[in-house]
PDB file of C-alpha atoms and ligand atoms in Angstrom:
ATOM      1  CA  UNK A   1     115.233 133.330  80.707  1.00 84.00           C
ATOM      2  CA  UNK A   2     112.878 134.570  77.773  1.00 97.00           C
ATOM      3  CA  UNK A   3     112.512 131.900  74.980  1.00 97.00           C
ATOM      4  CA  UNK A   4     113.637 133.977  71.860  1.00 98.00           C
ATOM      5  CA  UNK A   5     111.100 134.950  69.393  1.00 98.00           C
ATOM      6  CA  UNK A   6     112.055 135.202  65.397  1.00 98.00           C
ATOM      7  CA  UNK A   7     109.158 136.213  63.168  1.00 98.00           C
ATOM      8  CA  UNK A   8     109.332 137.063  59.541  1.00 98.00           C
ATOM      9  CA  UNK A   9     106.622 139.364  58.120  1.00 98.00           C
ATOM     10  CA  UNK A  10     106.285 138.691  54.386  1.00 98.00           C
ATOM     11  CA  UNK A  11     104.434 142.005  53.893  1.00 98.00           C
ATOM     12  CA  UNK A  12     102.950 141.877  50.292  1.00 98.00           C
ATOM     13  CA  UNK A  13     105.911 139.370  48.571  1.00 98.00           C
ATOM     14  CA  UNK A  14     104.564 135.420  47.993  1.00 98.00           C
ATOM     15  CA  UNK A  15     101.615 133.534  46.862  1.00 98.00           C
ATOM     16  CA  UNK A  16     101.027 130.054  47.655  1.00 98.00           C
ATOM     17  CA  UNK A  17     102.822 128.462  45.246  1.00 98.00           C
ATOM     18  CA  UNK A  18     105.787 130.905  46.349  1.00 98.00           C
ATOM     19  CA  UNK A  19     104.754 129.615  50.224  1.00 98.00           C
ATOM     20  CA  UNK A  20     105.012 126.555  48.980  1.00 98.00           C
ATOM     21  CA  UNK A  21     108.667 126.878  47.633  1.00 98.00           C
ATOM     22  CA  UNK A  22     109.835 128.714  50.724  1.00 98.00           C
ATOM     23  CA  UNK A  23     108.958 126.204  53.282  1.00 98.00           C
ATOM     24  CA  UNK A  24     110.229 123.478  51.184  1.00 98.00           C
ATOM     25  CA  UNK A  25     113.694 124.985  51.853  1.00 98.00           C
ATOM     26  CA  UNK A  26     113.356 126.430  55.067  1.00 98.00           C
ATOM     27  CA  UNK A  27     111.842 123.775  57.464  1.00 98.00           C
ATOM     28  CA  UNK A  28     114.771 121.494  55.687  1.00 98.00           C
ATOM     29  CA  UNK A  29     117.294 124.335  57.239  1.00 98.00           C
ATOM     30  CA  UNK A  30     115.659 124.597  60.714  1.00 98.00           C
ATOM     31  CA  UNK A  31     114.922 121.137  61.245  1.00 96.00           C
ATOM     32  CA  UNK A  32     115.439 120.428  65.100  1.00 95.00           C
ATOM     33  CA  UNK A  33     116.128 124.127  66.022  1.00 97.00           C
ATOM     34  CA  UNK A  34     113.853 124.675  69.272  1.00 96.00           C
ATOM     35  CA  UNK A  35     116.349 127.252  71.089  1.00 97.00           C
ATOM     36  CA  UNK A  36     113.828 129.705  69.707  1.00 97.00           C
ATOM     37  CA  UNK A  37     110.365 129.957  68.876  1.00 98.00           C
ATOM     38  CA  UNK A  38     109.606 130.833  64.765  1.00 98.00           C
ATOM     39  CA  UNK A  39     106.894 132.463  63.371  1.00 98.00           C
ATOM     40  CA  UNK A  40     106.223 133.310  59.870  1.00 98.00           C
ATOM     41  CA  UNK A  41     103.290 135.866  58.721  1.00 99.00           C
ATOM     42  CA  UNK A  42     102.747 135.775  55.327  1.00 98.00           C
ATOM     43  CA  UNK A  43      99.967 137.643  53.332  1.00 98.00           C
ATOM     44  CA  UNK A  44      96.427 136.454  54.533  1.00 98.00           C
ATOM     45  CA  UNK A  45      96.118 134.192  51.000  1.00 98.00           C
ATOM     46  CA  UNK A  46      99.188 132.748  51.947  1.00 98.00           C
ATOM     47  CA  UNK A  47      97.982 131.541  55.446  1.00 98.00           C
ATOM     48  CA  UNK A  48      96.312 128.257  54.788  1.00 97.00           C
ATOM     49  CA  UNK A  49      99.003 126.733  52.311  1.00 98.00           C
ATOM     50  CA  UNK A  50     101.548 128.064  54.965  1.00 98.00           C
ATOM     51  CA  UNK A  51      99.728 126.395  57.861  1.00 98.00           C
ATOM     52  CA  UNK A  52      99.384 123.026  55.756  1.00 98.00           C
ATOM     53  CA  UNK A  53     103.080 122.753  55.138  1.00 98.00           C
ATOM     54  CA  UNK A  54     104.324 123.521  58.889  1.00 98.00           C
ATOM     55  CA  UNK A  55     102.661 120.747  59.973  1.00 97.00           C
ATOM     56  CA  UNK A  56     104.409 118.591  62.070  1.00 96.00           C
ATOM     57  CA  UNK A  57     106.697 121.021  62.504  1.00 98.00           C
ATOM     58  CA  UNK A  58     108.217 123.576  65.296  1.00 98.00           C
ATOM     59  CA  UNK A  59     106.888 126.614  63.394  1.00 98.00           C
ATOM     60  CA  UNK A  60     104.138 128.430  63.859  1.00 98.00           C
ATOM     61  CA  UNK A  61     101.841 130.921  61.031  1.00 98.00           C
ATOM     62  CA  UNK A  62     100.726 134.453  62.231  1.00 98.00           C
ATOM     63  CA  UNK A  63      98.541 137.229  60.317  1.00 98.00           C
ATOM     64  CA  UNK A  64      99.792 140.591  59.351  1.00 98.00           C
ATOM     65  CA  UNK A  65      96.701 142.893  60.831  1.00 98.00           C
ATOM     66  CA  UNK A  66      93.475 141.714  62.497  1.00 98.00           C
ATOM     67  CA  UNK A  67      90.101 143.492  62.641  1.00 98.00           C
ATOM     68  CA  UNK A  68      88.686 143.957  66.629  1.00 98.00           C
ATOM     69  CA  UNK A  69      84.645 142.786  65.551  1.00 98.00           C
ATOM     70  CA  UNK A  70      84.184 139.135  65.470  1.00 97.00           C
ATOM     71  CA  UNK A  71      81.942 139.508  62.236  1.00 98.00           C
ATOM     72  CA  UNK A  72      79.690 141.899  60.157  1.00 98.00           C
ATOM     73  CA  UNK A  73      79.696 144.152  57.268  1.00 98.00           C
ATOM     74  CA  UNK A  74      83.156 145.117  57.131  1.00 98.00           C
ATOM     75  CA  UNK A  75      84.316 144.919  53.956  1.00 98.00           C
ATOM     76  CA  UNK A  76      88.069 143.626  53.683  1.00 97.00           C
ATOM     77  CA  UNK A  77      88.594 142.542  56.735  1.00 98.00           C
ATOM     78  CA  UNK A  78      89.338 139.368  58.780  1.00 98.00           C
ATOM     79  CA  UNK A  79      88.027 138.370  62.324  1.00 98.00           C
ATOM     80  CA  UNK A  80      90.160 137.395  65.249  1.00 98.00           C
ATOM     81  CA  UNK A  81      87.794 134.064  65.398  1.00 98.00           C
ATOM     82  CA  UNK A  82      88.741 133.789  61.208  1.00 98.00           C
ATOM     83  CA  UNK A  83      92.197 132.809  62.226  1.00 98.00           C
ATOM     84  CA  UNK A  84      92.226 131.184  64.995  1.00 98.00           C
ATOM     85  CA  UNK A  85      89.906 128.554  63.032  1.00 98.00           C
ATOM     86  CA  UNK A  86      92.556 127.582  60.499  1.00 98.00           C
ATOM     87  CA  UNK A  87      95.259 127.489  62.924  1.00 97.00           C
ATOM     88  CA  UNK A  88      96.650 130.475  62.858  1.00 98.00           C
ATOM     89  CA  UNK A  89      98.400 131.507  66.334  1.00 98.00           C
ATOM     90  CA  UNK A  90      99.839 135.007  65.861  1.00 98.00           C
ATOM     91  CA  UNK A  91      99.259 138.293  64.505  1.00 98.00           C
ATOM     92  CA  UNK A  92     101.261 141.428  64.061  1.00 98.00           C
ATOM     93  CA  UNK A  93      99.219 144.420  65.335  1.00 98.00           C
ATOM     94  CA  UNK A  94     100.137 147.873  64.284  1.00 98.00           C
ATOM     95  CA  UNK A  95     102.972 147.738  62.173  1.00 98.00           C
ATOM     96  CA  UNK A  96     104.295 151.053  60.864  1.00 97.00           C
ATOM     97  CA  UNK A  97     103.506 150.666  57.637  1.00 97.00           C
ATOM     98  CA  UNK A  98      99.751 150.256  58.757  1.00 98.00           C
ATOM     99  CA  UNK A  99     100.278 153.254  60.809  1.00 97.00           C
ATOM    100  CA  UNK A 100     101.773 155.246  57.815  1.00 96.00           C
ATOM    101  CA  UNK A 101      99.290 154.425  54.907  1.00 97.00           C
ATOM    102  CA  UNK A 102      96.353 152.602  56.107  1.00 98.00           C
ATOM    103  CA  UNK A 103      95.303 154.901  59.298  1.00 97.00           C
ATOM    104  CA  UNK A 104      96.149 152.533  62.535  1.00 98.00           C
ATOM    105  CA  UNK A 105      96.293 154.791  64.983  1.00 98.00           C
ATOM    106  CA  UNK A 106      97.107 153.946  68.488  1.00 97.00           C
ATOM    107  CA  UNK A 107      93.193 153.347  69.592  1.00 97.00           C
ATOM    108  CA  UNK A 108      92.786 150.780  66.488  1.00 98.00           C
ATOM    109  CA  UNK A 109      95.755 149.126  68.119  1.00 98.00           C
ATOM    110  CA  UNK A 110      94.629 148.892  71.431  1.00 98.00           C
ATOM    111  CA  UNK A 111      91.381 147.420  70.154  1.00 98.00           C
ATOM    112  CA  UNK A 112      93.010 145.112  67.979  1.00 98.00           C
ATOM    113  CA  UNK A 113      95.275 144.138  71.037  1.00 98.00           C
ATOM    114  CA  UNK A 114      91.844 143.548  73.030  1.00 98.00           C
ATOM    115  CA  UNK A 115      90.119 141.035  70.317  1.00 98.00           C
ATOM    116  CA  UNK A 116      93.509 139.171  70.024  1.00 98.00           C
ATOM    117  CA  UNK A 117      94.028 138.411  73.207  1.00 98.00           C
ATOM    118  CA  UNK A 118      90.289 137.657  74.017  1.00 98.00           C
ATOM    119  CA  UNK A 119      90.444 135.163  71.047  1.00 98.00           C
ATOM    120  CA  UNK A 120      93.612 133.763  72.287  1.00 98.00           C
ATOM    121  CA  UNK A 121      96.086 134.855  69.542  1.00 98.00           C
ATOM    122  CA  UNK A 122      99.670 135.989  70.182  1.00 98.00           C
ATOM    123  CA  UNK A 123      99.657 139.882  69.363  1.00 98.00           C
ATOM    124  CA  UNK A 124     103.544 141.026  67.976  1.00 98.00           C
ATOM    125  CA  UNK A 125     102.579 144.772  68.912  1.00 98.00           C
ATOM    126  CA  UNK A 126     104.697 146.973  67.103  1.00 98.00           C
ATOM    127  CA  UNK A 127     105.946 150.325  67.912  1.00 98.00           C
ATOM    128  CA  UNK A 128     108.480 153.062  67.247  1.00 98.00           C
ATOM    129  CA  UNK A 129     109.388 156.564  66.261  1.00 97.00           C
ATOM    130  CA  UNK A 130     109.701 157.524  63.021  1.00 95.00           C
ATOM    131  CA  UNK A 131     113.055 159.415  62.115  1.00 94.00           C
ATOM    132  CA  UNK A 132     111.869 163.045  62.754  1.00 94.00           C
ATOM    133  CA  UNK A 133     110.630 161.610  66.267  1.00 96.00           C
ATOM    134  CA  UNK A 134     114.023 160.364  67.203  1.00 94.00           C
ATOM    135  CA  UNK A 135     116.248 163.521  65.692  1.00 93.00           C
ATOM    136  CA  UNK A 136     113.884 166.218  67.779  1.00 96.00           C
ATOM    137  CA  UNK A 137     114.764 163.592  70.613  1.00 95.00           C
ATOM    138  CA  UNK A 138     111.585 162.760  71.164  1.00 97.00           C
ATOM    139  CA  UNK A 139     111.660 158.584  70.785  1.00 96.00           C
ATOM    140  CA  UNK A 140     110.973 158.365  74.670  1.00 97.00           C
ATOM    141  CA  UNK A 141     107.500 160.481  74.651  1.00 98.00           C
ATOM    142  CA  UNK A 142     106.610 157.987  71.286  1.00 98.00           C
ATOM    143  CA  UNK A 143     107.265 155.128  72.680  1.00 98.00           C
ATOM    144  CA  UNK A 144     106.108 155.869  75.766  1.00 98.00           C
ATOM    145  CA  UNK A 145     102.706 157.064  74.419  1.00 98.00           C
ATOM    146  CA  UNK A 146     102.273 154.448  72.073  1.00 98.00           C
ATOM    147  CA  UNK A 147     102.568 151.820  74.693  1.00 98.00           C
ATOM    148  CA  UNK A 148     100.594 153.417  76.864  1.00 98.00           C
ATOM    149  CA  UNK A 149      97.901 153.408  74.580  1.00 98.00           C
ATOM    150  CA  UNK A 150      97.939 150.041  73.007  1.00 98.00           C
ATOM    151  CA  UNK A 151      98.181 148.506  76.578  1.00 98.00           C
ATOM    152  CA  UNK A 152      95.104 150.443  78.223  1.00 98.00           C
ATOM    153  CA  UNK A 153      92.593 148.845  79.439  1.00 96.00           C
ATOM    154  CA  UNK A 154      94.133 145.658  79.601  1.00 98.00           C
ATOM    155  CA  UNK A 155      94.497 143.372  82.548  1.00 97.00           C
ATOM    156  CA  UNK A 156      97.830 141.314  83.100  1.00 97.00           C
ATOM    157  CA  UNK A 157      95.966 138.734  82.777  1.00 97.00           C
ATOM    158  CA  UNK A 158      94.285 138.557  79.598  1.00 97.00           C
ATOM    159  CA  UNK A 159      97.688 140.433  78.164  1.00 98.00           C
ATOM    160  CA  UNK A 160      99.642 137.210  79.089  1.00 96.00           C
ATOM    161  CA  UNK A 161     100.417 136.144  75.471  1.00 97.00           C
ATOM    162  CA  UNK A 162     101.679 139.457  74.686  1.00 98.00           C
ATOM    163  CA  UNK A 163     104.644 140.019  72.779  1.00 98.00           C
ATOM    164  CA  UNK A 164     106.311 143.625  71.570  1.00 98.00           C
ATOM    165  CA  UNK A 165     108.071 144.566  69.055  1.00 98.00           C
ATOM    166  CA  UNK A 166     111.060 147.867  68.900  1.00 98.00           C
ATOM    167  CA  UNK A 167     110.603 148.848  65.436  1.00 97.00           C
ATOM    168  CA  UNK A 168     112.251 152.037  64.775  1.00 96.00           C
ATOM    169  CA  UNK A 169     110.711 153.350  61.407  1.00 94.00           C
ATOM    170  CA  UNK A 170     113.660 155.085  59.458  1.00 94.00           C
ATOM    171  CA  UNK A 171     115.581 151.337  60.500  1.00 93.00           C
ATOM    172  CA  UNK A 172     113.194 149.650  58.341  1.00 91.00           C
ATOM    173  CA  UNK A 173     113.217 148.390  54.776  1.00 89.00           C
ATOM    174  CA  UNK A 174     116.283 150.953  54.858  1.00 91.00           C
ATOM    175  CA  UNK A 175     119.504 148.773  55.627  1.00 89.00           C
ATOM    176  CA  UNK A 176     120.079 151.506  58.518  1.00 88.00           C
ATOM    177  CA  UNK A 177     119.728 149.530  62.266  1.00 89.00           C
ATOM    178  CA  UNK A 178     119.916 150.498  65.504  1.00 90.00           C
ATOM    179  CA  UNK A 179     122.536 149.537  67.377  1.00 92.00           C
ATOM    180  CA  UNK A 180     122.441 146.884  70.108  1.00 93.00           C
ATOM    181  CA  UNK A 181     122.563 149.957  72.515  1.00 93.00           C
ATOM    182  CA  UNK A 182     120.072 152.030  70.986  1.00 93.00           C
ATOM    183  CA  UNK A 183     117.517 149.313  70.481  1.00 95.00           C
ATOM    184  CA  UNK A 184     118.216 148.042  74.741  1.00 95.00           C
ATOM    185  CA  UNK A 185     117.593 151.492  75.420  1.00 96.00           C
ATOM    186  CA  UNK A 186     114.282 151.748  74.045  1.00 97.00           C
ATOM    187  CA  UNK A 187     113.368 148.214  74.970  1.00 97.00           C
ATOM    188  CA  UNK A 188     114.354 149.170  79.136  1.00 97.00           C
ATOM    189  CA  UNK A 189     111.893 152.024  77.966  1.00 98.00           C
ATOM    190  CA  UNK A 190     108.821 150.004  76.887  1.00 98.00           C
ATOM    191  CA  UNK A 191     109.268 147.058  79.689  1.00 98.00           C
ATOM    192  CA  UNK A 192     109.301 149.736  82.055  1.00 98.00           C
ATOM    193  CA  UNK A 193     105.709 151.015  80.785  1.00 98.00           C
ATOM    194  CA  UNK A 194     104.437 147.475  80.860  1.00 98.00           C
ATOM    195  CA  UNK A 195     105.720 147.194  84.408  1.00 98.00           C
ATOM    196  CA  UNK A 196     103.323 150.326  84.726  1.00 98.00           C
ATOM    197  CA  UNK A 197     100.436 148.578  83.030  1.00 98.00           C
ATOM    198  CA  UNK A 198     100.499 144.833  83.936  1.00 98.00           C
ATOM    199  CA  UNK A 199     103.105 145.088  87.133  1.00 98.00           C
ATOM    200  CA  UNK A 200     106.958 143.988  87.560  1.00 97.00           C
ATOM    201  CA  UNK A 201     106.645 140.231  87.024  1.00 97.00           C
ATOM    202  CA  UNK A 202     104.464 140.394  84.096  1.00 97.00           C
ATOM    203  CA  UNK A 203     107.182 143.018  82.418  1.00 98.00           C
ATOM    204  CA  UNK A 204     109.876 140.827  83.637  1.00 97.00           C
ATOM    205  CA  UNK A 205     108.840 138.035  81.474  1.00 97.00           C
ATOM    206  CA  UNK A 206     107.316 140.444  78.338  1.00 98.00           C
ATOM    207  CA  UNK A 207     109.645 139.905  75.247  1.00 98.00           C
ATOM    208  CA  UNK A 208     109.845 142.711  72.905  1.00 98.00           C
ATOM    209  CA  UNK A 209     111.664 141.821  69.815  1.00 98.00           C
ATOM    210  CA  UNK A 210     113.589 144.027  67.483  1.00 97.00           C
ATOM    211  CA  UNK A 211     112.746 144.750  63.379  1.00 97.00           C
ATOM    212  CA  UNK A 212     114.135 146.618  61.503  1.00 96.00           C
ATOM    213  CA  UNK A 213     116.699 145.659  58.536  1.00 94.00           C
ATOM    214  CA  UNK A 214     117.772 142.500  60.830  1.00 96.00           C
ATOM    215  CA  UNK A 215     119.918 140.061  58.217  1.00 97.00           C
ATOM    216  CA  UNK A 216     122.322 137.592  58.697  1.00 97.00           C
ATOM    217  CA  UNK A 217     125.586 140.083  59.290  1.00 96.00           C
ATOM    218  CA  UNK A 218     123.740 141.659  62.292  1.00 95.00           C
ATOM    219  CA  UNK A 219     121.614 139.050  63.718  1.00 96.00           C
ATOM    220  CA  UNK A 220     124.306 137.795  66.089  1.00 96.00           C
ATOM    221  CA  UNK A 221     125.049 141.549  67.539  1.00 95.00           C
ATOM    222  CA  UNK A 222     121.934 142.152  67.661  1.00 95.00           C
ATOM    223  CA  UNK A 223     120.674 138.752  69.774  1.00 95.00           C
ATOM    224  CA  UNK A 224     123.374 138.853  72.144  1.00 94.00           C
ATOM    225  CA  UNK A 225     121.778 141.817  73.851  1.00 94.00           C
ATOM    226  CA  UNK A 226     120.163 140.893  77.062  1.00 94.00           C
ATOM    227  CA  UNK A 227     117.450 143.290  76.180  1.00 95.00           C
ATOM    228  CA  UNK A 228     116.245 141.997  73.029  1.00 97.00           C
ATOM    229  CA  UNK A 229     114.115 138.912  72.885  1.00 98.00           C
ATOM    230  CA  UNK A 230     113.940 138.197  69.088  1.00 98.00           C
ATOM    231  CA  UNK A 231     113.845 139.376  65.957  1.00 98.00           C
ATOM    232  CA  UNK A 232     110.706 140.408  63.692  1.00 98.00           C
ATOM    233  CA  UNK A 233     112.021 140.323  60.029  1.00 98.00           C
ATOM    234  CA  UNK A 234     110.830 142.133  56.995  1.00 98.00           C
ATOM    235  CA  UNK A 235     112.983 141.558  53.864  1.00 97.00           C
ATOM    236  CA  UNK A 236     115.632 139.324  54.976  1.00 98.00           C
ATOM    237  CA  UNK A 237     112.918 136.771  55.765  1.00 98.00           C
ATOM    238  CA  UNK A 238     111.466 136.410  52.127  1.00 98.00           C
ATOM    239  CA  UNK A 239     114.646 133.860  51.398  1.00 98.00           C
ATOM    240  CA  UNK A 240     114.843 130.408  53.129  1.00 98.00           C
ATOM    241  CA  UNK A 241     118.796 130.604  53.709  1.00 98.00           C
ATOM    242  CA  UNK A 242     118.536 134.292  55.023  1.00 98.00           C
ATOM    243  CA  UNK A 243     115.710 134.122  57.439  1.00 98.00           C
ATOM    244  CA  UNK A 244     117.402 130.369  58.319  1.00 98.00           C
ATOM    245  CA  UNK A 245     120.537 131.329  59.392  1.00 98.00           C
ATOM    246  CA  UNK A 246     119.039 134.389  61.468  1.00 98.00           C
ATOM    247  CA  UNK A 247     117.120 132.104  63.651  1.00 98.00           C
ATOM    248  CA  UNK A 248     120.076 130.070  63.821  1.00 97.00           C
ATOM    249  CA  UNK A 249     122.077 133.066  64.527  1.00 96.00           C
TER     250      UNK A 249
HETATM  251  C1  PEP B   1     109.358 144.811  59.203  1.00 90.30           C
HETATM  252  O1  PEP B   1     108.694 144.758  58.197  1.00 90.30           O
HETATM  253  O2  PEP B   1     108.816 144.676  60.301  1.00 90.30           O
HETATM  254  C2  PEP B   1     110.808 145.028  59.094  1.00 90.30           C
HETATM  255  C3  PEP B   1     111.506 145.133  60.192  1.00 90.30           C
HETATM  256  O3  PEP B   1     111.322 145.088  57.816  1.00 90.30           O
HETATM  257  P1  PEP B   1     112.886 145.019  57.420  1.00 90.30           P
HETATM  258  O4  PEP B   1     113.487 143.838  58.162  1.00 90.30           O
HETATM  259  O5  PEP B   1     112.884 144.810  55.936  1.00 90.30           O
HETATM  260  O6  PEP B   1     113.524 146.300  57.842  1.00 90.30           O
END
């Protein structure tokens, strides 16, 4: 059995004192829920308030991006080694909207995959075919491409903390989702090219969430697929109740 995974990605919405009021609600609504492990990844000036008030708690902080040197004159950017000093335990790697305005391309996220996992973070590696992609039936060669690139080079191993996320594009922000069948489909797609890169067992155990437009109404059809191991949540995680009662699904 793979321990659900529920992740919120704030994208650019909250400062601290917004942290602040969000946690105040939501650890209040989770309180004792362990069936599945939550992760919130707010903006990087959000991170250290965020990581103060989980304390003592079952939730963990991740980062949004991650730069692959471990220091030097790169303006802008933050080390692996940055967040692992103030606690910080995850990091999303490669989301689409990096990959549509700020130039990830699927070499930056293999070498962000590489400094994560040598510093010990949890990389949410996101991939997925945009819509044009999926109407010219090509979603199988994307997704199969993309994970073949952000998983070379990598030995099972040092990928053991990885964790993958289904993100079709035109499914997020949009209020359009893939259906529980569409989104297995693709996810029998990537585990079968990590059982290519890091073997049967290792692929076995991988879980590769699902984002895009996840709320409350669908969280339930969505979960109950064997196929999909959690959730990572872009607008319907900005609000305490919302993102609470799809990890309580
Ligand atoms: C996301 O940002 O990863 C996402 C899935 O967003 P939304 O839930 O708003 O579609």
């Amino acid at each position: 059995m793979r321990k659900k995974l529920i992740a919120a990605n704030w994208k650019m919405y909250k400062n601290p004192a917004q942290t602040k009021e969000f946690f105040r609600d939501f650890i209040p609504l989770v309180a004792g829920h362990d069936r599945d492990e939550i992760v919130v990844c707010p903006p990087y000036i959000d991170l250290h308030s965020a990581l103060e008030l989980i304390n003592g708690t079952q939730i963990s902080v991740g980062a949004q991006d991650v730069y692959w040197k471990d220091e030097g004159a790169f303006t802008g950017e933050i080390a692996p080694a940055m967040l692992t000093a103030i606690g910080c335990t995850h990091v999303i790697i490669g989301h689409s909207e990096r990959r549509q305005y700020f130039g990830e391309t699927d070499d930056t996220v293999n070498l962000k995959l590489k400094a994560a996992l040598e510093h010990g973070l949890t990389p949410i590696a996101c991939v997925g075919e945009v819509l044009e992609e999926r109407e010219a039936g090509l979603t199988e060669d994307v997704l199969r491409r993309q994970c073949m690139r952000a998983f070379s080079s990598i030995s099972a191993r040092k990928a053991s903390k990885l964790v993958v996320a289904y993100e079709p594009v035109w499914a997020i922000g949009t209020g359009k989702t893939a259906t529980p069948g569409m989104a297995a489909d693709a996810h029998v797609l990537i585990r079968g090219e990590a059982a290519k890169a890091f073997g049967e067992a290792f692929a076995e155990a991988l879980r590769i969430l699902y984002g895009g437009s996840v709320k409350p109404e669908n969280a339930t059809a969505l979960m109950s697929e064997e196929e999909i191991d959690g959730a990572l949540v872009g607008g319907a995680s900005l609000d305490p109740k919302s993102f609470a009662a799809i990890v309580k699904y």
